Short mmCIF file of C-alpha atoms in Angstrom, two decimals:
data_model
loop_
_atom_site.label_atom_id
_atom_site.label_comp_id
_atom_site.label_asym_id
_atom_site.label_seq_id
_atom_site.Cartn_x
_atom_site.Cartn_y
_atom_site.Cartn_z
CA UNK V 1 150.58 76.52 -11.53
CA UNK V 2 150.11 79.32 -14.11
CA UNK V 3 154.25 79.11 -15.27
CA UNK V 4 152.93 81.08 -18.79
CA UNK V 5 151.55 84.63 -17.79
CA UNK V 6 152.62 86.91 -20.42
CA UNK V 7 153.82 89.43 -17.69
CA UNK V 8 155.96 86.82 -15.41
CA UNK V 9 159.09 84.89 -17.02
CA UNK V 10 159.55 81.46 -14.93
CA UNK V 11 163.21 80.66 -15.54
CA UNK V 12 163.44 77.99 -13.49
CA UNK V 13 161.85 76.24 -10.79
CA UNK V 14 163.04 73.72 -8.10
CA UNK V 15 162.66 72.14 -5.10
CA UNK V 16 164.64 73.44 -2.17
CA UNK V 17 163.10 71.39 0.27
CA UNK V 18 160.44 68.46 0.42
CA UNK V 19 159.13 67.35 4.19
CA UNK V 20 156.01 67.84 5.74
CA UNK V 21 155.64 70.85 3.45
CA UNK V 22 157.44 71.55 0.32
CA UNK V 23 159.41 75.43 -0.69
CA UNK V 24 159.75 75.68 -4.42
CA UNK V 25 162.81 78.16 -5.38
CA UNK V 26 161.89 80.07 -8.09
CA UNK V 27 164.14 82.64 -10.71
CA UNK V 28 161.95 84.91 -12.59
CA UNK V 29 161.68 88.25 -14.09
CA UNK V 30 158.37 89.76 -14.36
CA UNK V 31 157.10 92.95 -16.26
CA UNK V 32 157.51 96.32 -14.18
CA UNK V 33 154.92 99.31 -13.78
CA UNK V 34 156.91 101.08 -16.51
CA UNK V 35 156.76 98.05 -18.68
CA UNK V 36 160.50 96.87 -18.64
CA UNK V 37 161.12 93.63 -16.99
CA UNK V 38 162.57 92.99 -14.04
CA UNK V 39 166.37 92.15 -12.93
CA UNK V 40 166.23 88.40 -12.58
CA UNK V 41 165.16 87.46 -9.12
CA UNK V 42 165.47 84.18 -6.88
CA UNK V 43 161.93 83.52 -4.84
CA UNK V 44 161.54 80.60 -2.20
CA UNK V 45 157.93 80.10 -1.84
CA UNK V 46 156.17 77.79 0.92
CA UNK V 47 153.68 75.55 -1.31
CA UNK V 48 151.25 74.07 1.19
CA UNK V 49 148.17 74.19 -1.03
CA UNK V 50 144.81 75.15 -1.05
CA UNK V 51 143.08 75.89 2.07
CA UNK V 52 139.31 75.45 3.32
CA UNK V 53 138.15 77.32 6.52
CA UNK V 54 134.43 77.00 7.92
CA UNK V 55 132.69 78.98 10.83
CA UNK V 56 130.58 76.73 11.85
CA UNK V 57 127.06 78.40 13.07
CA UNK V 58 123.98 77.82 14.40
CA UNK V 59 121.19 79.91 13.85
CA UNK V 60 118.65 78.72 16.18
CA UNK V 61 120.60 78.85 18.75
CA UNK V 62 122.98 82.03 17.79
CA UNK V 63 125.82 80.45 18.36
CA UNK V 64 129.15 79.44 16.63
CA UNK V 65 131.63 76.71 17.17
CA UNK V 66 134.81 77.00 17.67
CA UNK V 67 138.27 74.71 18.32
CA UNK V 68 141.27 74.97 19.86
CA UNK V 69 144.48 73.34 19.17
CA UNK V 70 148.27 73.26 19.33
CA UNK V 71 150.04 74.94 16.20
CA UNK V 72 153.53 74.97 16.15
CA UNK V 73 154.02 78.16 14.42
CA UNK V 74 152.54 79.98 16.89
CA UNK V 75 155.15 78.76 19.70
CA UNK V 76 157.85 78.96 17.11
CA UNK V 77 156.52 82.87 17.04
CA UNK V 78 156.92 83.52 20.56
CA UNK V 79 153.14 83.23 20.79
CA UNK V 80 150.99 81.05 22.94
CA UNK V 81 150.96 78.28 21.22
CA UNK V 82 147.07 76.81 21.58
CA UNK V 83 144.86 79.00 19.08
CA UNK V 84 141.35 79.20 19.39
CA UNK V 85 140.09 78.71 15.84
CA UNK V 86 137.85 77.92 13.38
CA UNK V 87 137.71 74.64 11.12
CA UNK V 88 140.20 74.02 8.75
CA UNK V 89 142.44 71.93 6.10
CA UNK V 90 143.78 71.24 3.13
CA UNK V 91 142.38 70.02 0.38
CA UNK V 92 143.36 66.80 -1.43
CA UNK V 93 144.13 66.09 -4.91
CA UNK V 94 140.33 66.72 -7.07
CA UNK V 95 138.52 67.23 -3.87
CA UNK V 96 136.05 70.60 -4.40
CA UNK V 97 135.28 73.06 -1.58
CA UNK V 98 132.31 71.99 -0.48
CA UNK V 99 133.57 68.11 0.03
CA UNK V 100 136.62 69.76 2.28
CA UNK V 101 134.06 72.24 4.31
CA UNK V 102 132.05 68.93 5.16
CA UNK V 103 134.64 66.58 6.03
CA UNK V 104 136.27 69.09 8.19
CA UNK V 105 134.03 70.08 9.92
CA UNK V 106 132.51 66.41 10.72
CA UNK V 107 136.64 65.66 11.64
CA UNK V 108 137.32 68.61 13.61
CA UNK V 109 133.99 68.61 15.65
CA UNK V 110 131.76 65.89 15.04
CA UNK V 111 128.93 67.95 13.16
CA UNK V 112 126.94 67.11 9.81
CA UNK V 113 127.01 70.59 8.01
CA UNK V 114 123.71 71.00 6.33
CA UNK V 115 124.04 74.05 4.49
CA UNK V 116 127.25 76.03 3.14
CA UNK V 117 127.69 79.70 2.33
CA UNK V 118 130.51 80.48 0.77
CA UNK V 119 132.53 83.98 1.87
CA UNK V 120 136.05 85.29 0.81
CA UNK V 121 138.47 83.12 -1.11
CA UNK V 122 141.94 84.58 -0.29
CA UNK V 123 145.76 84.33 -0.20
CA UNK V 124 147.19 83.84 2.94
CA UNK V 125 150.84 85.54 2.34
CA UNK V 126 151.56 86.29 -0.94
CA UNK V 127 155.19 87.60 -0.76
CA UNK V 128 156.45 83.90 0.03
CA UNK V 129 153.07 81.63 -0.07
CA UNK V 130 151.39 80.00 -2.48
CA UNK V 131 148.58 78.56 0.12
CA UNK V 132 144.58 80.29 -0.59
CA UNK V 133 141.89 80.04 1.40
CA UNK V 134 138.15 79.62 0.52
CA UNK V 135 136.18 80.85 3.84
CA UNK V 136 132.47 79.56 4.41
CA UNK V 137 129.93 79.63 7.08
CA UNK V 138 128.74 76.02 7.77
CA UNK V 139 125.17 75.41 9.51
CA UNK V 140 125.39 72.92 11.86
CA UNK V 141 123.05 71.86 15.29
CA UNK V 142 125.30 72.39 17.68
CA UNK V 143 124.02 70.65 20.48
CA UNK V 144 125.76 67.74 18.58
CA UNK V 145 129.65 68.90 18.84
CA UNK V 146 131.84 66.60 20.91
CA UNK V 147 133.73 67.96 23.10
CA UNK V 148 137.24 66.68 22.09
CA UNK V 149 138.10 66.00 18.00
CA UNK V 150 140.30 65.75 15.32
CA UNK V 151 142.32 62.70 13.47
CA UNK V 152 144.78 60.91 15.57
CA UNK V 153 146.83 59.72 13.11
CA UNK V 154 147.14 63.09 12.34
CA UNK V 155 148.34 63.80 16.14
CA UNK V 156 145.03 67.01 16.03
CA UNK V 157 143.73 66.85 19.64
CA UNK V 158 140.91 69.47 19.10
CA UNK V 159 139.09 71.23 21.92
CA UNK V 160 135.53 71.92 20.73
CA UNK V 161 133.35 74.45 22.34
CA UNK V 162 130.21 76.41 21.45
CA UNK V 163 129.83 79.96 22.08
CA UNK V 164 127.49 82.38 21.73
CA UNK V 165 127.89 85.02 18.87
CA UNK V 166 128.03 88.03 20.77
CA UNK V 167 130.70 86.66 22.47
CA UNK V 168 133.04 84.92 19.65
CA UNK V 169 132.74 88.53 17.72
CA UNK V 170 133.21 89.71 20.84
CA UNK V 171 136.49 87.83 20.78
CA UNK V 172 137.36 89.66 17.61
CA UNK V 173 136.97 93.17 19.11
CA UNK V 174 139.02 92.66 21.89
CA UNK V 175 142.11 91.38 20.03
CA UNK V 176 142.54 88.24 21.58
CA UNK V 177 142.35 86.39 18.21
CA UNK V 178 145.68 85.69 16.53
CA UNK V 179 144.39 82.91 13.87
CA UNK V 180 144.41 85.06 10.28
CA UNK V 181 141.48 82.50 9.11
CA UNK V 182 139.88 83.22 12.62
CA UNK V 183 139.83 86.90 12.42
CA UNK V 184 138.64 86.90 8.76
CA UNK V 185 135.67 84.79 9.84
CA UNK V 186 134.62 86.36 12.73
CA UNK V 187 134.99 89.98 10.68
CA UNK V 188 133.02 88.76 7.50
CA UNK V 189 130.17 86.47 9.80
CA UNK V 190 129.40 89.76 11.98
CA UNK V 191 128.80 91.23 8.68
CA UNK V 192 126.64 88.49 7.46
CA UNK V 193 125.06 87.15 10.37
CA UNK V 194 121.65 88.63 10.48
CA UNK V 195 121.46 87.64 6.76
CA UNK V 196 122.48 84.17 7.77
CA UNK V 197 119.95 83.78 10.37
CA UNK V 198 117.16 84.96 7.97
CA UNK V 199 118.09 82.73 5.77
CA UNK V 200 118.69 79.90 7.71
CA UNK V 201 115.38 80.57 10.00
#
């Protein structure tokens, strides 16, 4: 973590709780607009790590494929609590992007990816998250995709199902979508897609 930026005084950093995820607490002063610095400040951030999220998509058939799951947050929200997504997890300790996209998307719906493109790399929630995402569109046959996925051990039971890509960005334009990494797909493949098929042809 970059502690030494010349503009952001780490005074201290701990750990305020360690379970399935981990919250740093943080005090810090950092430089103002005006160039003072800041009154000191106590932070509690959610570390979860870096993210990869793939759409997976294929272009001779037009279609994409897309999971849904249980996520606790979402019924902890108030929300319904099985999201229709796209793939996704964390990456491990010296694993690269590409390695993550692949394994994913093999353990999350039983496809080989054969070619990657990457699209945004972002934070998820800045004001109290450390976690970034790096977003890619994944080719993938997907006549192939099982119907049910994910790692046990993990306790994922994933619901795989192709859909046509009129009809997943039609998703997006009806607001039905409440998964950030979803709706950042979906917005940035209907940008991309005719490149993607071109490409991919």
């Amino acid at each position: 973590m970059p502690e030494d930026h010349p503009d952001v005084r780490i005074l201290e950093r701990t750990r305020a709780f360690q379970g399935y995820f981990a919250v740093g607490r943080y005090r810090l002063r950092y430089r103002r607009h005006d160039g003072q610095w800041s009154p000191e400040l106590t932070r509690e951030v959610f570390e979860r790590g870096h993210a990869v999220a793939v759409l997976p998509y294929d272009p001779v058939r037009d279609a994409v494929v897309l999971i849904e799951q249980f996520r606790i947050g979402a019924h902890v929200a108030g929300r319904a609590a099985w999201l229709i997504e796209v793939v996704a997890g964390i990456a491990g300790p010296g694993e690269d992007n590409d390695s993550v996209a692949r394994r994913e998307t093999l353990e999350e719906t039983g496809l080989a990816v054969s070619d990657l493109v990457a699209g945004p790399d972002y934070l998820v929630s800045p004001g109290g998250s450390s976690e970034s995402v790096a977003l890619f569109c994944g080719r993938v046959d997907s006549s192939q995709a099982l119907p049910f996925a994910g790692q046990a051990d993990e306790g994922e039971d994933i619901r795989v199902f192709v859909e046509p890509a009129n009809q997943a960005i039609a998703r997006l334009h009806a607001g039905t979508l409440s998964n950030a990494f979803t709706i950042i797909a979906l917005g940035w493949f209907e940008r991309e897609r005719e490149q993607l098929r071109r490409m991919w042809s």
